[in-house]
Tab-separated table of C-alpha atoms in Angstrom:
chain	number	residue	atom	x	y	z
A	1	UNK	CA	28.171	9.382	7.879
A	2	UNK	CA	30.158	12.457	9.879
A	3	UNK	CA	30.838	12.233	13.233
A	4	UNK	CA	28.854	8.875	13.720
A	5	UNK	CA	30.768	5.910	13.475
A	6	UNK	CA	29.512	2.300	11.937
A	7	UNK	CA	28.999	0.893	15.656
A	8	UNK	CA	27.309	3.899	16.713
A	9	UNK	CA	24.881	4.075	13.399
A	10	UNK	CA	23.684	0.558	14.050
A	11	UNK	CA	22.617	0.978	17.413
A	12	UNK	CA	20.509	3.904	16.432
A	13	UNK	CA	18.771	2.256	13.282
A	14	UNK	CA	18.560	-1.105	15.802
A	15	UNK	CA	16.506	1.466	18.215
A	16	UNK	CA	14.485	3.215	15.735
A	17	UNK	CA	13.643	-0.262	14.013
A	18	UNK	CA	15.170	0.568	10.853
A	19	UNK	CA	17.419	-1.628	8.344
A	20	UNK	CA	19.237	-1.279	5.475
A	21	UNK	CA	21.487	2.036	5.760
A	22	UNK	CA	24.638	-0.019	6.661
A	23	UNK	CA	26.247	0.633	3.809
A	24	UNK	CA	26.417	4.923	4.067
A	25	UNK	CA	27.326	4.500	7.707
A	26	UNK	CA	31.080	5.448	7.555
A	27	UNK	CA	33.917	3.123	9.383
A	28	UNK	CA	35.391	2.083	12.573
A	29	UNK	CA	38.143	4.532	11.815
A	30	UNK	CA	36.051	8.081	12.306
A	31	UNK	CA	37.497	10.192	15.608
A	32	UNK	CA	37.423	8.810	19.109
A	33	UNK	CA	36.377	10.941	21.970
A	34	UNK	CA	39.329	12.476	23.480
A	35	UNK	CA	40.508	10.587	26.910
A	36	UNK	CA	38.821	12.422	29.905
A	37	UNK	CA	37.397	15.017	27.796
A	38	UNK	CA	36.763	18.793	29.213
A	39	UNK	CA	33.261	19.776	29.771
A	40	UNK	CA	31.638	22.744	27.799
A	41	UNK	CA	29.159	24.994	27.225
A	42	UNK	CA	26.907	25.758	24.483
A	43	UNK	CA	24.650	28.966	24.359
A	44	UNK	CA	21.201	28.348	22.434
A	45	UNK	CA	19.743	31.841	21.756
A	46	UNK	CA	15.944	31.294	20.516
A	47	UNK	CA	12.713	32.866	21.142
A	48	UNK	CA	10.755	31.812	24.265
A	49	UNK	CA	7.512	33.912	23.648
A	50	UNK	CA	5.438	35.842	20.782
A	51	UNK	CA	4.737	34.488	17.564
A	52	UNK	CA	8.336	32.913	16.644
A	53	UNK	CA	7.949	30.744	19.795
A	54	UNK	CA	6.971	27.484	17.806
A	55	UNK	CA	10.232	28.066	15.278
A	56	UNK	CA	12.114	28.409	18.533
A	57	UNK	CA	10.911	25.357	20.233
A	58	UNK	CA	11.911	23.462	16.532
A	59	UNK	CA	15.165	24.995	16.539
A	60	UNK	CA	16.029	23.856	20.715
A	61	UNK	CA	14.431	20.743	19.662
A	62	UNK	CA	16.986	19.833	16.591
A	63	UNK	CA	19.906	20.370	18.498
A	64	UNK	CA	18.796	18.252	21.653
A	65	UNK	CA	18.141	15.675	19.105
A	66	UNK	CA	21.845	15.656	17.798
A	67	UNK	CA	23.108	15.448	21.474
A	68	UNK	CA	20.454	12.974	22.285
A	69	UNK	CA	22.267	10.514	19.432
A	70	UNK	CA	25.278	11.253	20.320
A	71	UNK	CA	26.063	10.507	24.593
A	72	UNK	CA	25.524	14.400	25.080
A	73	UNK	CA	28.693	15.205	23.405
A	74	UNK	CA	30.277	17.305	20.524
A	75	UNK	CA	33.520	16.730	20.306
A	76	UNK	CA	33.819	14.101	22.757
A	77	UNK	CA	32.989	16.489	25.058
A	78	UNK	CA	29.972	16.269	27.692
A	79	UNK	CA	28.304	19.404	27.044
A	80	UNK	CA	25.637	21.701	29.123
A	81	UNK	CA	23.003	23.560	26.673
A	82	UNK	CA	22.772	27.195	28.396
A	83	UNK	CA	19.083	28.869	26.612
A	84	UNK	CA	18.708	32.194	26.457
A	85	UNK	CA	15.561	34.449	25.051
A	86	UNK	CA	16.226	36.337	21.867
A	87	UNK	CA	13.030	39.084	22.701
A	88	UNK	CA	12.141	40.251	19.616
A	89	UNK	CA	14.486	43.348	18.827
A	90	UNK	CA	17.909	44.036	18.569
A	91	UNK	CA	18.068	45.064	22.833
A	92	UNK	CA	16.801	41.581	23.956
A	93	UNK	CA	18.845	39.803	21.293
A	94	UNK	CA	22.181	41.644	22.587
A	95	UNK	CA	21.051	41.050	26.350
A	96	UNK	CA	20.697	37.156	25.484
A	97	UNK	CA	24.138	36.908	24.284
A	98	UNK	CA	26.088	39.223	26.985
A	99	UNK	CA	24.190	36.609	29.737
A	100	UNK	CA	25.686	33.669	27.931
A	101	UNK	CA	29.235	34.993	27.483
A	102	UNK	CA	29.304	35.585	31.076
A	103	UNK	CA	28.129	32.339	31.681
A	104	UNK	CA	31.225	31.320	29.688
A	105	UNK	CA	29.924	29.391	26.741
A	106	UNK	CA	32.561	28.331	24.141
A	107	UNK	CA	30.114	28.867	21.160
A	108	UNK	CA	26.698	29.933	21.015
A	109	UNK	CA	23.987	29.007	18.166
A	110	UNK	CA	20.062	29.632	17.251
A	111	UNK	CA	18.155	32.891	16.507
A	112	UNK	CA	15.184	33.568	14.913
A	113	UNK	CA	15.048	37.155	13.359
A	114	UNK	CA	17.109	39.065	11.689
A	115	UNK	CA	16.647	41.980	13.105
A	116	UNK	CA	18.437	40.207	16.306
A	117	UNK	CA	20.857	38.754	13.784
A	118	UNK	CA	21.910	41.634	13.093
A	119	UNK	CA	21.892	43.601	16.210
A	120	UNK	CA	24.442	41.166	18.082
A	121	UNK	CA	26.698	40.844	14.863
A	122	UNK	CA	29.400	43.444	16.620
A	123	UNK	CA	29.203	41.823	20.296
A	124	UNK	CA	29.431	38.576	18.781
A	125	UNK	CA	32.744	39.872	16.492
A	126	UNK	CA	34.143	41.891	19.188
A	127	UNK	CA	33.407	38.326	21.856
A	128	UNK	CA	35.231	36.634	19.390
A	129	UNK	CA	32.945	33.867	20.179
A	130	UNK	CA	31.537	31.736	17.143
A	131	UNK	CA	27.930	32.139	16.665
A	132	UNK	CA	26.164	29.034	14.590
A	133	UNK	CA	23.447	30.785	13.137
A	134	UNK	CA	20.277	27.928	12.449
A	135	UNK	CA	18.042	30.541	11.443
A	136	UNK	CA	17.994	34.200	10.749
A	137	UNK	CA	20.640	34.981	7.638
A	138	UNK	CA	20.002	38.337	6.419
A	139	UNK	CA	22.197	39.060	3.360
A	140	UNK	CA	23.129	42.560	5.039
A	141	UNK	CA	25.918	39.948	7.315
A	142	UNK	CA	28.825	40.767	5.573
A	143	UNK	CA	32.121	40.676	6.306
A	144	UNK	CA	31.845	38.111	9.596
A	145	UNK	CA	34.410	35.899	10.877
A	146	UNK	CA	32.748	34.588	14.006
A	147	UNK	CA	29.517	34.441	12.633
A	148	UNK	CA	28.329	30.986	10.541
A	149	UNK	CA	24.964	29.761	8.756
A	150	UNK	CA	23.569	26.608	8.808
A	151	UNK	CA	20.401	27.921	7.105
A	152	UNK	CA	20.602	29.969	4.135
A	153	UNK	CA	20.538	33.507	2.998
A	154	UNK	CA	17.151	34.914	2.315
A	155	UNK	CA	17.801	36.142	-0.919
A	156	UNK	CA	18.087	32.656	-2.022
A	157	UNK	CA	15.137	31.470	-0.952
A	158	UNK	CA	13.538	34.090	-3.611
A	159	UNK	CA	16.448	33.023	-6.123
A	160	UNK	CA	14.844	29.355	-6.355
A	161	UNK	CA	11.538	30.652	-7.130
A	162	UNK	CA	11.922	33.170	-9.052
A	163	UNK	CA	13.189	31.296	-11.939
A	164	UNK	CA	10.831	28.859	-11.464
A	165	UNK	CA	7.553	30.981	-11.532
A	166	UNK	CA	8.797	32.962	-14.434
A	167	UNK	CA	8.507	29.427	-16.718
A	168	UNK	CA	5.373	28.418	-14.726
A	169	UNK	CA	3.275	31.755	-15.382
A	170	UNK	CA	0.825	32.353	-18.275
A	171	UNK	CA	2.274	35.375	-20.613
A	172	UNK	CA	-0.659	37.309	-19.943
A	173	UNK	CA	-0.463	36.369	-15.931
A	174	UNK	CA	0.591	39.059	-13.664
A	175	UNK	CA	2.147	38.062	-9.537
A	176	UNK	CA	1.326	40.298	-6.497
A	177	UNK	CA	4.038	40.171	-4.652
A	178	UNK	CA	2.974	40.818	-0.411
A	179	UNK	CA	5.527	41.129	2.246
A	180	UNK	CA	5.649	42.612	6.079
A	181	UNK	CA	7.808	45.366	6.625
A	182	UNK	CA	11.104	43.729	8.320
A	183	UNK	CA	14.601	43.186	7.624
A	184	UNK	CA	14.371	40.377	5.559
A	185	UNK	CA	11.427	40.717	2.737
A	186	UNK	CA	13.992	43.085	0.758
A	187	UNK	CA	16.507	40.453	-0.043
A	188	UNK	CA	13.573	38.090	-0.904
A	189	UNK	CA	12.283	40.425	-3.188
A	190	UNK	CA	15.458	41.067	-4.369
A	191	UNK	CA	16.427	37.414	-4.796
A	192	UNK	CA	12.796	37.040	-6.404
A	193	UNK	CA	12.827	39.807	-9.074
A	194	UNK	CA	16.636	38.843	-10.182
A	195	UNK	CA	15.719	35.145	-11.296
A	196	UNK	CA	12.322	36.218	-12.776
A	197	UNK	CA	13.507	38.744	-14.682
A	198	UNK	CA	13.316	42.929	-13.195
A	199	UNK	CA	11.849	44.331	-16.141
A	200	UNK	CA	8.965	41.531	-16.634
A	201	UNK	CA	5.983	43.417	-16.731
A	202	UNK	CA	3.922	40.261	-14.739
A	203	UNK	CA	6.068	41.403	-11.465
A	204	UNK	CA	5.630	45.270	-12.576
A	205	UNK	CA	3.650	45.896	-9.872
A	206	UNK	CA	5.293	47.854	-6.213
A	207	UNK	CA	5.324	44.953	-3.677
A	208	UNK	CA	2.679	45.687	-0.545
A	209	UNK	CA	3.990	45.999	2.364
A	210	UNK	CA	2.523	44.507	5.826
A	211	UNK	CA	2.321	44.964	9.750
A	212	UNK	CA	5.688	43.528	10.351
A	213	UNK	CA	4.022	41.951	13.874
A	214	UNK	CA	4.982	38.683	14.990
A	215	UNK	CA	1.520	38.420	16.914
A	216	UNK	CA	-0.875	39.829	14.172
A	217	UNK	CA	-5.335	40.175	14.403
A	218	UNK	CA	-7.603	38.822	12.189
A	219	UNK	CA	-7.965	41.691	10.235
A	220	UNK	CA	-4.131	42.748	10.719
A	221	UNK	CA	-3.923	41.860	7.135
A	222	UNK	CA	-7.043	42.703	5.278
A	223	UNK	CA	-6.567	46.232	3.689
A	224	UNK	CA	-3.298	45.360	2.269
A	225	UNK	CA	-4.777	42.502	0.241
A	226	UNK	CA	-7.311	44.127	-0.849
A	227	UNK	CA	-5.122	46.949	-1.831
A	228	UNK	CA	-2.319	43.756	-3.895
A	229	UNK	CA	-5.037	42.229	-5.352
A	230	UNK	CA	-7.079	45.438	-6.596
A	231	UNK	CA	-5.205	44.727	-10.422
A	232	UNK	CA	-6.439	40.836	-9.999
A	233	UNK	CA	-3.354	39.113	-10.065
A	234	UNK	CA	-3.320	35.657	-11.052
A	235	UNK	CA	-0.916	34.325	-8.330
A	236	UNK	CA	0.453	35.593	-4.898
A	237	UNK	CA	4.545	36.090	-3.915
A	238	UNK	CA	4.514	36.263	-0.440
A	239	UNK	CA	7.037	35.886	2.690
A	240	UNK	CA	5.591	34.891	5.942
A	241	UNK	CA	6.384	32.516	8.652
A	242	UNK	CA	5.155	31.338	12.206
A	243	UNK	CA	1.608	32.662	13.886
A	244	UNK	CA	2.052	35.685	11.186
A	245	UNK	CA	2.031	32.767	8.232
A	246	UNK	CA	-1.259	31.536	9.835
A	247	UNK	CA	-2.987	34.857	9.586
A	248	UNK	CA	-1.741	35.868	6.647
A	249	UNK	CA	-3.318	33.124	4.682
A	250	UNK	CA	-6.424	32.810	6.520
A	251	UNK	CA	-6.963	36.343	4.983
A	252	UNK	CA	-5.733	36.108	1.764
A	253	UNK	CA	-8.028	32.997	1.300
A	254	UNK	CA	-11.125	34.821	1.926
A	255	UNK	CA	-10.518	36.898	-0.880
A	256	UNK	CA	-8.274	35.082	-3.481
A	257	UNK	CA	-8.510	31.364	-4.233
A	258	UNK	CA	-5.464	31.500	-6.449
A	259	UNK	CA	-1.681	29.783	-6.613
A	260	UNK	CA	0.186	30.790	-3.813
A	261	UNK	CA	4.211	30.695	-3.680
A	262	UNK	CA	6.405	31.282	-0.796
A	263	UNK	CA	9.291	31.049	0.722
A	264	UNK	CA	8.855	27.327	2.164
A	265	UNK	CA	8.396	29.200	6.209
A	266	UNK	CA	5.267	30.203	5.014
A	267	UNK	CA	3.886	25.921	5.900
A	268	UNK	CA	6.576	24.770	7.974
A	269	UNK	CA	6.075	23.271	11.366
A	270	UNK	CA	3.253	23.924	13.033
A	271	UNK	CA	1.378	26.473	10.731
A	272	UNK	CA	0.324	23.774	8.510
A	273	UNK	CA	-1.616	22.453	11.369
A	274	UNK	CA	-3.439	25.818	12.088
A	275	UNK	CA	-3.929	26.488	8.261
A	276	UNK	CA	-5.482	22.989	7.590
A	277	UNK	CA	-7.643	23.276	3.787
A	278	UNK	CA	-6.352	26.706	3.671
A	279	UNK	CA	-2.886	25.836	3.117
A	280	UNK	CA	-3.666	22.998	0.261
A	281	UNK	CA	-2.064	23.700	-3.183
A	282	UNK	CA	0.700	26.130	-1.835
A	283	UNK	CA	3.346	25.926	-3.144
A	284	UNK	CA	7.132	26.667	-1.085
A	285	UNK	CA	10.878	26.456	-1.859
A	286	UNK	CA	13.165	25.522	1.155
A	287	UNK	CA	16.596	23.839	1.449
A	288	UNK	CA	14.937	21.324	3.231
A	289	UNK	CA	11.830	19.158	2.847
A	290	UNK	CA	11.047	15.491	5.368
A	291	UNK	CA	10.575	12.875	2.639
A	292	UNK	CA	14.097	13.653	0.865
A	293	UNK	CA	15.492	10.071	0.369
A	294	UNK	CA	19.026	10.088	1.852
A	295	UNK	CA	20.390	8.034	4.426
A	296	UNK	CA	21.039	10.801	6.713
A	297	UNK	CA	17.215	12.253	6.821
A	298	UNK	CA	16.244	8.424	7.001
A	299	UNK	CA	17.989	8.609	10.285
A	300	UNK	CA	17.228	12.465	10.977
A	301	UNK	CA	13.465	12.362	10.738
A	302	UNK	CA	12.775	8.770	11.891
A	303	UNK	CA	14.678	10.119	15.202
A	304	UNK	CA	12.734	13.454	15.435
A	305	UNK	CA	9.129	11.713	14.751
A	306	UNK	CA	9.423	9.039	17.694
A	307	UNK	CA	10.986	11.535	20.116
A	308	UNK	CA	8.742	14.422	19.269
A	309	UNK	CA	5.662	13.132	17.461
A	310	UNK	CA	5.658	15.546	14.902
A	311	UNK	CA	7.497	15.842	11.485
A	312	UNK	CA	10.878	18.045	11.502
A	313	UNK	CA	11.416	21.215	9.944
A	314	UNK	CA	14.108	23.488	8.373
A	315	UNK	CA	14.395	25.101	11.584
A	316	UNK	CA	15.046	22.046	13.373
A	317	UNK	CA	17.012	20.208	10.424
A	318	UNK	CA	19.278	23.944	10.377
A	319	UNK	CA	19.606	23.438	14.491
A	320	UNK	CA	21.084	19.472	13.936
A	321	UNK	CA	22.864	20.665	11.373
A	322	UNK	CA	24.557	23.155	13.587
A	323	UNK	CA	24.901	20.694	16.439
A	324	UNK	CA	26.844	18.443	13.343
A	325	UNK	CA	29.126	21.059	12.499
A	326	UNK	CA	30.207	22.518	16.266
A	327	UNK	CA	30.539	18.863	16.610
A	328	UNK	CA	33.491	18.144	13.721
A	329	UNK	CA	35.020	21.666	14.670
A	330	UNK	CA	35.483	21.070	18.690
A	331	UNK	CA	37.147	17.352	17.583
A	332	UNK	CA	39.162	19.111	15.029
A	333	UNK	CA	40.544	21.952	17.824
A	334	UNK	CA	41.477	19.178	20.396
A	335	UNK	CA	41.706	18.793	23.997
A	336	UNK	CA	41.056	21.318	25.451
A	337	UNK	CA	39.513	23.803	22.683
A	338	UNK	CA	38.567	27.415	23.028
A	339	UNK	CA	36.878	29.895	21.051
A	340	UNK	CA	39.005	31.262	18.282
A	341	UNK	CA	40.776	27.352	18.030
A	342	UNK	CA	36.848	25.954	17.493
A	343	UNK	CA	35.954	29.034	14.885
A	344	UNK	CA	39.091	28.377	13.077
A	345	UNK	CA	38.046	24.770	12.838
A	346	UNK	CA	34.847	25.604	11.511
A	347	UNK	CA	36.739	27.071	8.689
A	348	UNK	CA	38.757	23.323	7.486
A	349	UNK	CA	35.093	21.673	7.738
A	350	UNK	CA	34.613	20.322	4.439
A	351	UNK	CA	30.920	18.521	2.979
A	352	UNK	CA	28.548	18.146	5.367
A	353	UNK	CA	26.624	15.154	5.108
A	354	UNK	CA	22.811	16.589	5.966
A	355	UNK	CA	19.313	15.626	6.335
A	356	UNK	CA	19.372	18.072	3.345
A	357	UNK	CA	21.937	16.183	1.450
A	358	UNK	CA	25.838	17.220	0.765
A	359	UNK	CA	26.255	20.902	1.193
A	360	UNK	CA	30.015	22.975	2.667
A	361	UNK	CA	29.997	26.218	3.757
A	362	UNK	CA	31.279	29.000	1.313
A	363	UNK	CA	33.427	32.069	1.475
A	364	UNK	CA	30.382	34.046	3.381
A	365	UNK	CA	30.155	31.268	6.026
A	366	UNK	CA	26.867	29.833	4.304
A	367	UNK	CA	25.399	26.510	2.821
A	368	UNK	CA	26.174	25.873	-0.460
A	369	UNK	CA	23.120	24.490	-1.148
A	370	UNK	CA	20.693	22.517	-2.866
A	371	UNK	CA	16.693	24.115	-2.777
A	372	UNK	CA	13.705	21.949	-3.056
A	373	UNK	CA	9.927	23.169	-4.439
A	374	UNK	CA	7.468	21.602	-2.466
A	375	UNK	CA	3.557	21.799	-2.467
A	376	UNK	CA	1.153	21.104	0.041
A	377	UNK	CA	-0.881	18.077	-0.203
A	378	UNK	CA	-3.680	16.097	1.738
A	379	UNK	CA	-1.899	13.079	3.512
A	380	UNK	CA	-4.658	11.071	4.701
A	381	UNK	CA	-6.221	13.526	7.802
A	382	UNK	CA	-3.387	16.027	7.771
A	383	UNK	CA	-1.453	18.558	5.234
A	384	UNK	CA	2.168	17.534	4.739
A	385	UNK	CA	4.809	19.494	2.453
A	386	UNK	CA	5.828	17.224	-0.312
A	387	UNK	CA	8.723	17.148	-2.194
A	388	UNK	CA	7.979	17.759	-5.984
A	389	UNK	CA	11.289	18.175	-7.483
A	390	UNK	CA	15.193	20.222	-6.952
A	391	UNK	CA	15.044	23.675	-8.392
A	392	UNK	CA	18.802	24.952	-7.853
A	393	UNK	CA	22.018	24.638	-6.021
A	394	UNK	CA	22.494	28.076	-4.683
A	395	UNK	CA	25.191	29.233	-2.214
């Protein structure tokens, strides 16, 4: 297991009351902390308000759980977690980061949109400061060098179904595909119509565009499905996460009682509680799902559920993961590691060993990637994602 040595392992599955993982625990011979280590500083850039709030309360939470298991440390290092508010547009986002550098952080991580993403891209590249993206991953970040994913790329996300809806759906079935107007429905759709096939006349139909509001009404929605379903489709594409996911569905489910596929955002975390009946059937692709059976999400979610009470997400699976890796990459750059020594580290990082299984990052500074369908099923009182088979390794 990276970074987490055989001693170390035991006394965590001792304290969570687990057995049998000894084996995939790694040896006595991983990295010690370095003698008298250096404190640092991390930035954590997530939303602290609006509707991505509960995505950016997943996110903090993932990487206090990494430092939680490991003495407060990457690296070796003691570390102090510096949060700052991403706002909502490209302004807050930038203000965020410039109050962090100043602060003197030696890497910063989180955020939430893209549209923040990708207006801090140049002061992050010019800070020459690595950014550990856990969230946002538009595919319009090209050509980074400080900026890394431990997410995915949104495209992806409508790679994996794509292909699969095109063999699910009747010949004679037709999708209505429903996204808000922001940066990243594009490169879903684009993802989506590439695997499925452009010219299939069952995703002929323009896509219908949304409010693009993080806080939306209960009617904020309502013309624009009636308007996507007018040609009565026979299943629903759609992109939505957070209180938007909520509303979105609540809608769409007073007026079509249909299959429903997503992006896996669209039930994650707590919208599943808010969506309750609604929210049965649907079904998501992620790179991530709770009940994957691997030593490392053994540990993972067993840790999250008795510290948080609640089952972990991508977004807080993506924030350990990120933890993980600034954790290999400050060991790697040594002593008394800076910026540009911990980004080039980053770079010599090779599989990861994830909640999500194996993945390495590729020449884009992204997962390579396994992605999961999942579908929404009763669990006794509650709704709970559940892992129904792997659809690709994108990446």
């Amino acid at each position: 297991m990276s970074q987490m040595n055989r001693r170390r392992a035991l006394q965590l599955l001792a304290a969570l009351g687990t057995t049998g993982f000894v084996a995939g625990c790694g040896s006595d011979t991983d990295p010690q902390p370095t003698t008298n280590p250096t404190p640092i500083k991390i930035g954590l850039i997530t939303p602290q308000a609006g509707g991505f709030k509960s995505i950016g309360d997943e996110i903090v939470n993932g990487f206090q759980l990494f430092l939680d298991l490991h003495d407060k440390r990457l690296g070796g290092h003691p570390v102090e977690l510096l949060t700052a508010d991403e706002g909502e547009t490209a302004k807050t986002g930038k203000a965020a980061v410039d109050g962090l550098l100043k602060q003197g952080v030696l890497a910063l991580t989180g955020v939430v949109s893209s549209a923040v993403m990708v207006g801090i891209r140049d002061t992050v590249e010019q800070a020459r400061v690595p950014l550990i993206g856990s969230n946002a991953s538009p595919s319009s970040l090209q050509s980074v060098f400080y900026i890394w994913r431990t997410s995915y790329v949104l495209d992806e996300a409508g790679r994996a179904l794509g292909g699969y809806l095109r063999d699910q759906l009747p010949a004679n079935g037709r999708v209505a595909i429903i996204m808000p107007e922001n940066v990243g429905s594009p490169d879903v759709v684009r993802g989506f119509r590439q695997a499925f096939g452009a010219s299939d006349p069952r995703i002929g139909d323009p896509v219908t565009y949304t409010n693009a509001t993080n806080t939306p009404g209960k009617t904020t929605y309502s013309a624009d499905i009636t308007k996507a379903l007018a040609k009565k489709p026979t299943a629903v594409f759609c992109f939505f996460a957070g209180a938007a996911a909520v509303e979105f569905i609540k809608q769409l489910r007073e007026k079509f009682s249909g299959p429903i596929y997503a992006p896996g955002f669209l039930t994650e975390g707590t919208v599943l509680e808010n969506l309750k009946e609604d929210a049965l059937g649907i079904q998501t692709a992620l790179n991530y799902s709770a009940d994957l059976n691997n030593t490392s999400n053994r540990v993972f979610a067993s840790a999250y559920r008795k510290k948080y009470q609640v089952t972990p997400t991508t977004y807080a699976m993506a924030s350990y993961d990120a933890a993980q890796v600034l954790d290999q990459a400050i060991q790697l750059a040594g002593g008394s590691p800076n910026s540009q020594q911990v980004n080039l580290a980053l770079g010599k990082l090779g599989q990861i060993d994830s909640p999500r299984g194996i993945w390495q990052f590729n020449q884009p500074r992204t997962p390579q990637q396994k992605w999961y369908l999942r579908e929404v099923q009763r669990d006794g009182q509650v709704m709970s994602n559940v892992l129904i088979n792997e659809l690709a390794t994108l990446g």
